[in-house]
CSV table of C-alpha atoms in Angstrom, one decimal:
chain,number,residue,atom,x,y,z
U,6,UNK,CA,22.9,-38.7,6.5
U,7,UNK,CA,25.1,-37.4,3.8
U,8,UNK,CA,23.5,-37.6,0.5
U,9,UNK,CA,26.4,-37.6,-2.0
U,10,UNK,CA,29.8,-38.3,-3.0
U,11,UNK,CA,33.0,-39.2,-0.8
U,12,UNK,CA,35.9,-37.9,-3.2
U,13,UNK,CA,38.5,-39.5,-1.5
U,14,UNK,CA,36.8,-43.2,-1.3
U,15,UNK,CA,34.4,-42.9,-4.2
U,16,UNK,CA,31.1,-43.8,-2.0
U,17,UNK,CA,28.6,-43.0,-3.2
U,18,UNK,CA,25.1,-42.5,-1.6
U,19,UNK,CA,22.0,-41.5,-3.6
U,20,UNK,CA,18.5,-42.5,-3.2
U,21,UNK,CA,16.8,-45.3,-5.5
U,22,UNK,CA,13.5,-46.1,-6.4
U,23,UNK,CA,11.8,-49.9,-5.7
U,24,UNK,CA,11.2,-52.1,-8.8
U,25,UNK,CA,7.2,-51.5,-7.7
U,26,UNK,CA,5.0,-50.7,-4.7
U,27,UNK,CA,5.1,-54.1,-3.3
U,28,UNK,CA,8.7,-55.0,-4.7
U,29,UNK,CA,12.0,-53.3,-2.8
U,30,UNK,CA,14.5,-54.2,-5.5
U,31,UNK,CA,16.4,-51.8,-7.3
U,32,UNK,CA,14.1,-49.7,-9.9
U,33,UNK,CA,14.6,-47.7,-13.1
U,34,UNK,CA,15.2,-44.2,-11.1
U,35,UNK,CA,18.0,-42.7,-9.5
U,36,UNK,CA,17.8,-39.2,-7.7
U,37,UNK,CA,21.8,-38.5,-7.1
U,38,UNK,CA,24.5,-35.9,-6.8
U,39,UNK,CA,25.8,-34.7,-10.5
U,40,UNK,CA,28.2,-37.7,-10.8
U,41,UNK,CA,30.0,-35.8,-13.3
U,42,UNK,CA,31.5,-33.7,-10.1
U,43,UNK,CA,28.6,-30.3,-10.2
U,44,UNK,CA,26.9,-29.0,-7.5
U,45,UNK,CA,23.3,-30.1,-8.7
U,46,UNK,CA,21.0,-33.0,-8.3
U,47,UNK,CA,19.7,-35.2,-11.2
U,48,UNK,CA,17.0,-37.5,-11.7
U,49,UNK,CA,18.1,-40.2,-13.9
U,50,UNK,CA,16.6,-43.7,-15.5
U,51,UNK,CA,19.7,-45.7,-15.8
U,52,UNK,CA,22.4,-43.4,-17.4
U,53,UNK,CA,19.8,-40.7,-18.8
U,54,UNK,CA,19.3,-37.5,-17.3
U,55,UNK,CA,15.5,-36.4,-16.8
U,56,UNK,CA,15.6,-33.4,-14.6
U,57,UNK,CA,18.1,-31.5,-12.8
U,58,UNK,CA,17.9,-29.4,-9.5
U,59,UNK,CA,20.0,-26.6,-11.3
U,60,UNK,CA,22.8,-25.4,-8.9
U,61,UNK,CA,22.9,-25.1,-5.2
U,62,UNK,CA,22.5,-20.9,-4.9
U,63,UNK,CA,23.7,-21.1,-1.1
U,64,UNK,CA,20.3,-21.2,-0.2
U,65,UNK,CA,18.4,-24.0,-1.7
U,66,UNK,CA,18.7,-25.0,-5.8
U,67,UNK,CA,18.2,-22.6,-8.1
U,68,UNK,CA,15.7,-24.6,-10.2
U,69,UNK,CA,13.5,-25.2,-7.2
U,70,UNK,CA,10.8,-22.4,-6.3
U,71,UNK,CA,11.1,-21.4,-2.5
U,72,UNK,CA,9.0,-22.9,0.2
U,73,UNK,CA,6.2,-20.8,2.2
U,74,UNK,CA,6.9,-21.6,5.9
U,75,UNK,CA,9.0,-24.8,6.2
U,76,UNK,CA,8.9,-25.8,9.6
U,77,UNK,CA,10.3,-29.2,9.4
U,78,UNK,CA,13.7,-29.2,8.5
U,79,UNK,CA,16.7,-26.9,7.5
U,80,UNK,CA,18.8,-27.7,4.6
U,81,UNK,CA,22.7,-27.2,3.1
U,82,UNK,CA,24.9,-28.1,0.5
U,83,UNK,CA,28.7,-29.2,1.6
U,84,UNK,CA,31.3,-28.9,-0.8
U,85,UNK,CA,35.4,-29.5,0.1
U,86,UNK,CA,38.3,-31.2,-1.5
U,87,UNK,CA,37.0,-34.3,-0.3
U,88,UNK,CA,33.5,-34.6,-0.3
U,89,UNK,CA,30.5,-33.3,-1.9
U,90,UNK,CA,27.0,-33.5,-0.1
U,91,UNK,CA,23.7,-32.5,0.4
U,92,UNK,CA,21.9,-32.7,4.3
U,93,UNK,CA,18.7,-31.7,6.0
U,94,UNK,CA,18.3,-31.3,9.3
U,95,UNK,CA,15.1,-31.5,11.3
U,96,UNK,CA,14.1,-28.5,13.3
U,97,UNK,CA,11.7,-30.7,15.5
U,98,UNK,CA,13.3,-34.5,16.0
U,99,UNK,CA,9.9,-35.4,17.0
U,100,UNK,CA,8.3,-34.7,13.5
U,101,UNK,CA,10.4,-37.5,11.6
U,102,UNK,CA,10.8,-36.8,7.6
U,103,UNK,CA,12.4,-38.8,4.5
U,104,UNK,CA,12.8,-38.5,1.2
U,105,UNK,CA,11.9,-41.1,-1.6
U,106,UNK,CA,12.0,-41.7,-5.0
U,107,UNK,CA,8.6,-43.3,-5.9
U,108,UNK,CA,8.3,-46.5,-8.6
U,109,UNK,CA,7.6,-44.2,-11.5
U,110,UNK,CA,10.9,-41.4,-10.9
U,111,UNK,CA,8.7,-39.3,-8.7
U,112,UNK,CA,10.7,-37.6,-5.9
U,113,UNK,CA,8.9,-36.6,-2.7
U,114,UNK,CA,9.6,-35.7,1.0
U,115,UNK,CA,7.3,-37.9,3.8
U,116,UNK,CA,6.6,-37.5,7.1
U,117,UNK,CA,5.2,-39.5,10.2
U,118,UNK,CA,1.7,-38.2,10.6
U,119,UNK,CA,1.4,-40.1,14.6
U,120,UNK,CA,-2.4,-39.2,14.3
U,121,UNK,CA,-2.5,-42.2,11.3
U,122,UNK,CA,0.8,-43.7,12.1
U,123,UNK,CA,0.8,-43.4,8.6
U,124,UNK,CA,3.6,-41.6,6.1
U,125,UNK,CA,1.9,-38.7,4.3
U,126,UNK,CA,3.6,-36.6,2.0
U,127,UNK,CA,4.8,-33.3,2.7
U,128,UNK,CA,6.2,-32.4,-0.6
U,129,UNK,CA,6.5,-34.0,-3.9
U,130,UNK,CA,8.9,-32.4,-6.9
U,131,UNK,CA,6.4,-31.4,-9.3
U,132,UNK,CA,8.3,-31.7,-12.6
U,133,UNK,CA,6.7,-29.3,-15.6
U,134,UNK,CA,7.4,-29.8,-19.6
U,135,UNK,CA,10.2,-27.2,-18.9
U,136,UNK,CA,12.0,-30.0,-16.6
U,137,UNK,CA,12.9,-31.7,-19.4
U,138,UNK,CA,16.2,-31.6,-19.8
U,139,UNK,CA,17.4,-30.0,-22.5
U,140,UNK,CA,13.8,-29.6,-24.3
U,141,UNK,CA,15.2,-26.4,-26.4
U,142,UNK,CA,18.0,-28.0,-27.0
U,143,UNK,CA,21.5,-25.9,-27.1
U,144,UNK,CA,21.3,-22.5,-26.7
U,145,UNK,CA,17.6,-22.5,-26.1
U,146,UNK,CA,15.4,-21.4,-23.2
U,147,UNK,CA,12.3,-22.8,-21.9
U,148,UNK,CA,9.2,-21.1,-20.6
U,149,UNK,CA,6.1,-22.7,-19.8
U,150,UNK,CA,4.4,-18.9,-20.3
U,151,UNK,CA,4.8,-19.3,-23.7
U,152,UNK,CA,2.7,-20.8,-26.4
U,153,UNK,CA,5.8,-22.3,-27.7
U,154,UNK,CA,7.8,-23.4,-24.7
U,155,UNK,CA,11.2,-23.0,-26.7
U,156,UNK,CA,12.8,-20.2,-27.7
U,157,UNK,CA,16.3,-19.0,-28.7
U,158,UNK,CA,18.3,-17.2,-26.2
U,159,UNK,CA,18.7,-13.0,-27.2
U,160,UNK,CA,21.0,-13.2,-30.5
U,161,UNK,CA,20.6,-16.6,-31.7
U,162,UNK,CA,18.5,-18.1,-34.1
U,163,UNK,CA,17.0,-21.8,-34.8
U,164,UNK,CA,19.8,-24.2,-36.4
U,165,UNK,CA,16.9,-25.8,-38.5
U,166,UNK,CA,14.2,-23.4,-38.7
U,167,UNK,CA,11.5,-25.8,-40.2
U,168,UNK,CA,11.9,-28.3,-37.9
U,169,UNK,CA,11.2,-25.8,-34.7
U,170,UNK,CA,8.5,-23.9,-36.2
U,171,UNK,CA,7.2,-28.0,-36.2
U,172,UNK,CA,8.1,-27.8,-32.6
U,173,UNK,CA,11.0,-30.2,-32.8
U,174,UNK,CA,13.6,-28.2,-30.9
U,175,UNK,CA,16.5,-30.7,-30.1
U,176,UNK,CA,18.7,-29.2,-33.1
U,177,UNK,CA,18.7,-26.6,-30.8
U,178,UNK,CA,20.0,-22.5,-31.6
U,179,UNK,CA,23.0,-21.2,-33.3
U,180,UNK,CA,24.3,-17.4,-33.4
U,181,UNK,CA,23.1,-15.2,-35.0
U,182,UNK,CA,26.8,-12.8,-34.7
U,183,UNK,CA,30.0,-14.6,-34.4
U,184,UNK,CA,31.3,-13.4,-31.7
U,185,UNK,CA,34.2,-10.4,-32.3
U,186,UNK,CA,36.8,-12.2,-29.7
U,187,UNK,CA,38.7,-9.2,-28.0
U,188,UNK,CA,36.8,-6.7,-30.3
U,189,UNK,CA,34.3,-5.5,-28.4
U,190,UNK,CA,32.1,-8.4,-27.5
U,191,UNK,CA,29.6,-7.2,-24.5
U,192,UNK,CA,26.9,-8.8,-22.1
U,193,UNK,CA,23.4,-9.5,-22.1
U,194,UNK,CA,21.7,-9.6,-18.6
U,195,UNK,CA,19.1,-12.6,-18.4
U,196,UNK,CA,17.3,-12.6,-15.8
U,197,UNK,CA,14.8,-14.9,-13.3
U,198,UNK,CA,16.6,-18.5,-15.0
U,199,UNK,CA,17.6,-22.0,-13.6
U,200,UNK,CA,21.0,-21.6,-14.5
U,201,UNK,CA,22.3,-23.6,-17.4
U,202,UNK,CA,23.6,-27.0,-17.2
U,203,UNK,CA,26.8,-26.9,-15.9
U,204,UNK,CA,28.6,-29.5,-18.6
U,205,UNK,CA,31.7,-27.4,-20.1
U,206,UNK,CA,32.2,-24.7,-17.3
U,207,UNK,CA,34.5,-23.7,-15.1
U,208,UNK,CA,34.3,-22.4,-11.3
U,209,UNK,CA,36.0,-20.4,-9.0
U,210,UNK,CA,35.0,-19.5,-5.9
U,211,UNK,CA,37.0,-16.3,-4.8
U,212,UNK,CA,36.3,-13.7,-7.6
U,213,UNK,CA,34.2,-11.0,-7.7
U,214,UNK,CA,31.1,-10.7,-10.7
U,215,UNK,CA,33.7,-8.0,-12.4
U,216,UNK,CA,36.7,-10.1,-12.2
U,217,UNK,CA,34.4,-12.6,-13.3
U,218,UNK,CA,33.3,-10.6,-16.6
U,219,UNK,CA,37.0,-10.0,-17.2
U,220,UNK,CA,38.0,-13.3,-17.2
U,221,UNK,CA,35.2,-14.5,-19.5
U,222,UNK,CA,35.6,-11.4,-22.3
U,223,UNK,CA,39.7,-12.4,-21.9
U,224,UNK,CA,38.0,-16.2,-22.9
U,225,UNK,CA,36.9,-15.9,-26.6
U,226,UNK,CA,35.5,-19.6,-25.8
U,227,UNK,CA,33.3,-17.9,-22.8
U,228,UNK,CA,30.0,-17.3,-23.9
U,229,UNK,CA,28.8,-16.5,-20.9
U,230,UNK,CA,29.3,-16.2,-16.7
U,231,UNK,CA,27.5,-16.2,-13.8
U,232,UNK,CA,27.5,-15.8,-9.5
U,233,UNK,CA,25.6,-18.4,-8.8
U,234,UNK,CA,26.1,-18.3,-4.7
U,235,UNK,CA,23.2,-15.6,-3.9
U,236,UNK,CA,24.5,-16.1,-0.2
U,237,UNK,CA,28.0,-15.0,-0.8
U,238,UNK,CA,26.7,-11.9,-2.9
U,239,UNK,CA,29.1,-11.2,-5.5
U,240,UNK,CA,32.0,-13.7,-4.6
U,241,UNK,CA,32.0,-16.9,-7.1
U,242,UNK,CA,32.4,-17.1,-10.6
U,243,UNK,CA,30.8,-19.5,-13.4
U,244,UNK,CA,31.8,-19.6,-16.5
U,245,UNK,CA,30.6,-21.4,-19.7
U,246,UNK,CA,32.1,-22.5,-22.8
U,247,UNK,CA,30.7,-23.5,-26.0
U,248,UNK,CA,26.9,-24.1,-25.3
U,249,UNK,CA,24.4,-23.2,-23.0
U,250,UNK,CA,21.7,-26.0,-22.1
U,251,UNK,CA,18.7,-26.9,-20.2
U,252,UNK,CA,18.3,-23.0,-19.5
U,253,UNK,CA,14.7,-22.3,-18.1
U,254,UNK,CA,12.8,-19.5,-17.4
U,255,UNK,CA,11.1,-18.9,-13.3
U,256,UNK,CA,7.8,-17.4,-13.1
U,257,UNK,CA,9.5,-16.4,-9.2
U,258,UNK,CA,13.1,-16.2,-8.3
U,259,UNK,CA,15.7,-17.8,-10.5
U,260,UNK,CA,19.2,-16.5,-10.7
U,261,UNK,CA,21.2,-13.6,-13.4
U,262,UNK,CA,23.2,-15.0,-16.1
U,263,UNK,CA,25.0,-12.4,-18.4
U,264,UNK,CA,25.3,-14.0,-22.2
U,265,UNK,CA,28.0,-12.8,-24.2
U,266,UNK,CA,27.3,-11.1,-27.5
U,267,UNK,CA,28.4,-9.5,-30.5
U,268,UNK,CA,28.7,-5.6,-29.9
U,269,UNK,CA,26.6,-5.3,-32.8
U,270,UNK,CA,23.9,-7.8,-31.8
U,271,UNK,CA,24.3,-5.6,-28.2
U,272,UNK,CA,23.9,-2.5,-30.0
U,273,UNK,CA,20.6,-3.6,-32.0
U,274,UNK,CA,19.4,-5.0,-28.8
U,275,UNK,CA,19.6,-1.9,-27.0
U,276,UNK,CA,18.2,0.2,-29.5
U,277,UNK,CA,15.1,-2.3,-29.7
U,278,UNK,CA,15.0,-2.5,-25.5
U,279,UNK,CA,14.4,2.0,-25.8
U,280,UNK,CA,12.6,1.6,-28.3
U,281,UNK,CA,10.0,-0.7,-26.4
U,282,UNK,CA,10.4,1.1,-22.8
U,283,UNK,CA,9.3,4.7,-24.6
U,284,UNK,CA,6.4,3.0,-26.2
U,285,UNK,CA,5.0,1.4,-22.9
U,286,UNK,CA,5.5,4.5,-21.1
U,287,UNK,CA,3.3,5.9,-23.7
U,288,UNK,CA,0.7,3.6,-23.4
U,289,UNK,CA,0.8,3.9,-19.9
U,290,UNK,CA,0.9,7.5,-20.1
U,291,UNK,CA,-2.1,7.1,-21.6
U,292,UNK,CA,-4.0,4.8,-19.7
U,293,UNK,CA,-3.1,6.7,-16.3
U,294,UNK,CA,-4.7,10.1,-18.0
U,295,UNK,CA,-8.1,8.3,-18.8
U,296,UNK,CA,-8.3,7.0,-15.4
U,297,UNK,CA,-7.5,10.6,-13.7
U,298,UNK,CA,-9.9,12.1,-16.6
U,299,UNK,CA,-12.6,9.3,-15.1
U,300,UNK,CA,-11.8,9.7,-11.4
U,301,UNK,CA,-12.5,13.6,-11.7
U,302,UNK,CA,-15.2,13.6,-13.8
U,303,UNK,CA,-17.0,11.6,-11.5
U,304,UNK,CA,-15.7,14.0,-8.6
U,305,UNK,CA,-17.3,16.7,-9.9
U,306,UNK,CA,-20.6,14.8,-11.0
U,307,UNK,CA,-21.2,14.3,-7.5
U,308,UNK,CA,-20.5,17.8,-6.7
U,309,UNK,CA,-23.0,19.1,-9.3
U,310,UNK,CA,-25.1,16.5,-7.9
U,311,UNK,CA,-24.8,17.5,-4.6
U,312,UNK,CA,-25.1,21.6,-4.9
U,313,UNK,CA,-28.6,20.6,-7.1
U,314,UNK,CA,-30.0,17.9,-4.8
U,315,UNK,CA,-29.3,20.4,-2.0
U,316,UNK,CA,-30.7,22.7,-4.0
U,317,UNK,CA,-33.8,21.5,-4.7
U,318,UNK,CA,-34.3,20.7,-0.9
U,319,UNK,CA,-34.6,23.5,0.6
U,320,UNK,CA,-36.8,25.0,-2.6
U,321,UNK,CA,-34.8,27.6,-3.6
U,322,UNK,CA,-34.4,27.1,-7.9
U,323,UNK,CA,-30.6,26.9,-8.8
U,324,UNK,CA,-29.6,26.9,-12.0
U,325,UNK,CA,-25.4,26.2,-12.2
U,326,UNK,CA,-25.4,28.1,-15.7
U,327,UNK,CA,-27.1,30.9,-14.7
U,328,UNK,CA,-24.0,33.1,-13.8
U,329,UNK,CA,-22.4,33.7,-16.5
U,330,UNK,CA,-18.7,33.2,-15.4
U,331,UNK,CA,-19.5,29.3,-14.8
U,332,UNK,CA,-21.3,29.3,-18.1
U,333,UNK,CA,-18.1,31.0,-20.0
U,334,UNK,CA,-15.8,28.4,-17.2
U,335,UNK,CA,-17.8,25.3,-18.9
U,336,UNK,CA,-17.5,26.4,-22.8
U,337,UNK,CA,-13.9,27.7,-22.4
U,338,UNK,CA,-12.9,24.3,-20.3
U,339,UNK,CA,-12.9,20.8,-20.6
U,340,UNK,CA,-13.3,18.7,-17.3
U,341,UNK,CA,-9.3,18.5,-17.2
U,342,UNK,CA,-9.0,22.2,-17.6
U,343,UNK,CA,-11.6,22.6,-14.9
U,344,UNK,CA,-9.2,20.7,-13.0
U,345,UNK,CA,-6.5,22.9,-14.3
U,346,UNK,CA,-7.9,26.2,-13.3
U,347,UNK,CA,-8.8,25.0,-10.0
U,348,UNK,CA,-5.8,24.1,-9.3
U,349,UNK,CA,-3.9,27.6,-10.1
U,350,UNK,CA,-6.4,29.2,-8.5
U,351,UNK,CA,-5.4,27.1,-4.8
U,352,UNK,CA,-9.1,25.4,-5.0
U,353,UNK,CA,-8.5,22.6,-5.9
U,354,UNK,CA,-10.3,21.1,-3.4
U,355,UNK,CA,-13.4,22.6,-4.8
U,356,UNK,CA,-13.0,19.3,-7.2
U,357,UNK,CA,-14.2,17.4,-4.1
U,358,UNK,CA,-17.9,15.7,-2.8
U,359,UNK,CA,-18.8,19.0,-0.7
U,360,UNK,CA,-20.5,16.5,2.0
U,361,UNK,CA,-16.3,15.5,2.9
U,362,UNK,CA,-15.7,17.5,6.1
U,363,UNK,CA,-13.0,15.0,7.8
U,364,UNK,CA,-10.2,17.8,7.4
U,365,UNK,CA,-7.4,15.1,7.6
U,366,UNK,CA,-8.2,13.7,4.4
U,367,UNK,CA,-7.7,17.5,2.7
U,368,UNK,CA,-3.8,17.0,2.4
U,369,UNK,CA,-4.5,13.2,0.7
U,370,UNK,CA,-7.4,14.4,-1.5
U,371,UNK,CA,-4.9,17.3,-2.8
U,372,UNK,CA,-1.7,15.2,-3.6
U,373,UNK,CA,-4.3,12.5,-5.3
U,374,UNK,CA,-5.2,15.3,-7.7
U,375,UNK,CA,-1.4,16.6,-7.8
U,376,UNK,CA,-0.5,13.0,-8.9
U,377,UNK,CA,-3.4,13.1,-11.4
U,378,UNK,CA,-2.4,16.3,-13.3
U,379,UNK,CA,1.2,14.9,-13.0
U,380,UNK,CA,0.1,12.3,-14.8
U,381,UNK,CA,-1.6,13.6,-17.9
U,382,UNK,CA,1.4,17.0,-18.8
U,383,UNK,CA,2.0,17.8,-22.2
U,384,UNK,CA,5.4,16.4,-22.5
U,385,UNK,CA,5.6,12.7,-22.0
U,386,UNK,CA,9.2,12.7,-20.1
U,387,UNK,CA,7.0,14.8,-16.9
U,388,UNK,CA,5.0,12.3,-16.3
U,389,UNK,CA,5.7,10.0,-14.0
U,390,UNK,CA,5.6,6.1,-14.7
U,391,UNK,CA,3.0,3.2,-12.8
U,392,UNK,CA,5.9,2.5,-10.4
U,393,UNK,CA,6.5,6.0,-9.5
U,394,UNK,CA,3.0,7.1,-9.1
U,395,UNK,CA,2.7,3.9,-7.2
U,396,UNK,CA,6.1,5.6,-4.6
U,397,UNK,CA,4.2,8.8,-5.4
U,398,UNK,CA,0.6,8.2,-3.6
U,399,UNK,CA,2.2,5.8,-0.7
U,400,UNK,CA,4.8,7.8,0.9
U,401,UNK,CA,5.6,11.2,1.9
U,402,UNK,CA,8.1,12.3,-0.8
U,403,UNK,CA,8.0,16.0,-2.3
U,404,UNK,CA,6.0,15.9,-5.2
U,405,UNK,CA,7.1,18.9,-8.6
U,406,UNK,CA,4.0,21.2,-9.5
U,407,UNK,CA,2.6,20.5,-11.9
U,408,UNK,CA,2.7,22.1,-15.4
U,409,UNK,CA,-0.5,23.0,-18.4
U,410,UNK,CA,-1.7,19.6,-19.2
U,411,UNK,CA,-2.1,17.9,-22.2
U,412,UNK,CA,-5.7,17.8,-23.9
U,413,UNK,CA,-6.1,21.2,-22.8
U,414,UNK,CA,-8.7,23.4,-24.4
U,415,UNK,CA,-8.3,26.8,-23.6
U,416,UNK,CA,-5.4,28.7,-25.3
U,417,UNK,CA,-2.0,30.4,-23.9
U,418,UNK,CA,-3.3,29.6,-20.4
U,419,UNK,CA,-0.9,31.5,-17.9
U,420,UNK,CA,1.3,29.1,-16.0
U,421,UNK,CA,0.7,28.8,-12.5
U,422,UNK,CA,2.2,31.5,-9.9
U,423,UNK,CA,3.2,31.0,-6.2
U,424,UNK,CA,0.4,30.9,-4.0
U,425,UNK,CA,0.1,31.2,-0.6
U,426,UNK,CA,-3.4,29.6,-1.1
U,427,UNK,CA,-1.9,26.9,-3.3
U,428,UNK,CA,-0.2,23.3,-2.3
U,429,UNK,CA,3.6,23.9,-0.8
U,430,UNK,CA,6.7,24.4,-3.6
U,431,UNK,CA,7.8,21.3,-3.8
U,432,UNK,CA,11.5,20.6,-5.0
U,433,UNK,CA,12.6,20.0,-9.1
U,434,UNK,CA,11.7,16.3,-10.5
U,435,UNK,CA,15.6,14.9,-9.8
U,436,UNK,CA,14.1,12.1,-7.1
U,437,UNK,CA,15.5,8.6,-7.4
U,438,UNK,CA,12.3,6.1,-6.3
U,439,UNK,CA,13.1,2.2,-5.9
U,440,UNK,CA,10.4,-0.1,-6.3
U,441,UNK,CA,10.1,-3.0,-4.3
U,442,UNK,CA,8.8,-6.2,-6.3
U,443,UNK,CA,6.0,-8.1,-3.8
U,444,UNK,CA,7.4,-11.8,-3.9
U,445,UNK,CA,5.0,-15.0,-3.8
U,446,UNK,CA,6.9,-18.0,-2.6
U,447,UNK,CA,5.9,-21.8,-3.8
U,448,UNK,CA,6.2,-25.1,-1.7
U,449,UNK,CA,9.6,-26.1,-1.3
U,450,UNK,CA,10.1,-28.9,-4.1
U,451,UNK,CA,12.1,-31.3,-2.4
């Protein structure tokens, strides 16, 4: 059936909850199409709204976290000039499914189990704090990964700051910056949200994301836009006037909304955003270098180990600082330098557990220590960040030589020279790597 809103005759068809368990007439909930004419659902008691869908993204609504594997019914969203609806179909008629709003305004999806001839639940809308509608009030986002769950939205500020550091967040956020109008006002991209409410917007459904950005900087009542049809890539436009509500923050998928702001709120933002990206890529930096420092330290323990234990085997005494070019090697190097010289040298593969003869790994072995001195160069912009050395040590890519490390002990150390012996030239650091994000999808919500 059609679960919505004949324009033309004003029908209406929603679902209802009983008055209790054991008594079918008419209860306190509603779940319904957006009577106020969006494409959302909203669970209501009486003429309140307690939770909303957020807007149909062509897929499923933007609110609701994706299912696993649904294998019982497909789903879409119809919208013309005379009719809005919402449908499922079922993708096996012999599996039979509903959806019902229970007693106490909790919405869930049934279906025939034959084995108990018995309705069991499939799944059930699990509303968090965040659901609330509008919790943060105007302006305000919600994130259940917060201590506090409210926050203001990039460039705003609390309207009455005592009563939200009390945690009473209706009053909501104001701006921080008027906005300049036409005078160089710019964008904010949000990302991962429900969408906010859609009460003082405006929709149209054949312009492009640009045209869309246009039309809300040529607004100076837009404060911000959005394409919410993920299907239809960059074809509809949203805009919003005057305040943003019920906005929420998705731990998984969610939707882009650009916020307007003032070009000097933009400009501070920015400048705060670099400021925060070099510092992690310190830390990083940092972290990556002990790890390599601890992988080959413990690569050439077990080489020591090994040359000694073999040693002592077949009874002939070795002593590893009896020459004295390993003895001058050890006080002129630290482990890293070790590495370092190694490496110019072309053995570099002396870092390895002599007992490794599989030949095949030689070529993996060498580009894990290649990644390793990349990692730890004197100059922070050469070494590579987490997601690279991540593209770096799973694929095939030409990796740059690397340069004098940093932490190194010995003095005016000669850069490296072409080798024959050494690993292949590979070409200048100017490659582009993409990282692909692994997704985790939830149980369809409705």
């Amino acid at each position: 059936m059609k679960w919505g809103k004949n324009l033309v005759t004003g029908l209406d068809r929603y679902i209802s909850s009983w008055k209790s368990s054991d008594d079918p007439a008419p209860g306190d909930f509603a779940f319904r199409l957006d009577p106020r004419g969006y494409n959302q659902m909203l669970l209501m008691r009486g003429l309140t709204i307690l939770f909303r869908t957020g807007i149909w993204n062509g897929f499923r609504w933007g609110g609701v976290p994706e299912t696993i594997s649904n294998t019982v019914y497909s789903e879409q969203f119809v919208s013309t000039a005379s009719e809005s609806y919402y449908r499922f179909d079922l993708l096996n008629s012999s599996v039979p499914s509903r959806l019902v709003i229970s007693p106490s305004g909790i919405p869930q999806r049934l279906t025939w189990i034959t084995q108990t001839n018995l309705w069991g639940s499939y799944s059930v809308v699990q509303i968090d704090q965040c659901d609330t509608y509008t919790l943060c009030g105007a302006n305000g986002i919600c994130s259940n990964s917060n201590e506090a769950v409210c926050s203001c939205l990039q460039s705003f500020v609390p309207r009455t700051p005592d009563s939200w550091n009390k945690k009473d967040w209706i009053g909501g956020c104001v701006r921080r910056t008027q906005l300049g109008c036409k005078n160089g006002d710019g964008f904010l991209q949000l990302t991962g949200v429900k969408l906010p409410d859609m009460s003082d917007s405006w929709v149209n459904t054949s312009m492009s994301l640009v045209e869309c950005r246009n039309m809300c900087l040529s607004n100076c009542s837009c404060v911000a836009y959005a394409n919410p049809d993920i299907r239809r890539g960059e074809s509809d436009c949203y805009l919003w006037f005057d305040e943003l509500k019920d906005t929420k923050k998705l731990p998984l998928g969610g939707q882009d909304l650009y916020i307007r702001m003032a070009a000097s709120e933009l400009a501070t933002y920015e400048k705060q955003s670099s400021s925060k990206s070099k510092r992690r890529g310190i830390i990083i930096g940092t972290l990556i270098s002990a790890v390599v420092l601890l992988v080959l330290g413990l690569i050439l323990y077990m080489r020591r180990r090994k040359t000694r234990r073999q040693a002592r085997s077949s009874s002939i005494r070795v002593d590893y600082f009896k020459d004295e070019s390993n003895r001058k090697d050890d006080m002129d190097h630290n482990l890293l330098g070790h590495a370092w010289k190694l490496w110019n040298e072309g053995k570099a593969l002396e870092l390895m557990n002599i007992t490794i003869d599989d030949s095949s790994s030689f070529s993996e072995i060498l580009r894990y220590i290649q990644v390793g001195l990349l990692c730890v160069q004197q100059r922070p912009d050469d070494r590579p960040n987490m997601s690279t050395v991540v593209v770096m040590l799973s694929s095939e890519i030409s990796l740059p030589q690397p340069k004098q490390p940093g932490f190194y002990t010995e003095r005016n150390f000669p850069e490296p020279e072409t080798s024959s012996s050494s690993i292949r030239s590979a070409s200048k650091n100017d490659i582009s790597f993409t990282t692909f994000e692994p997704r985790i999808f939830l149980l369809q919500l409705m």
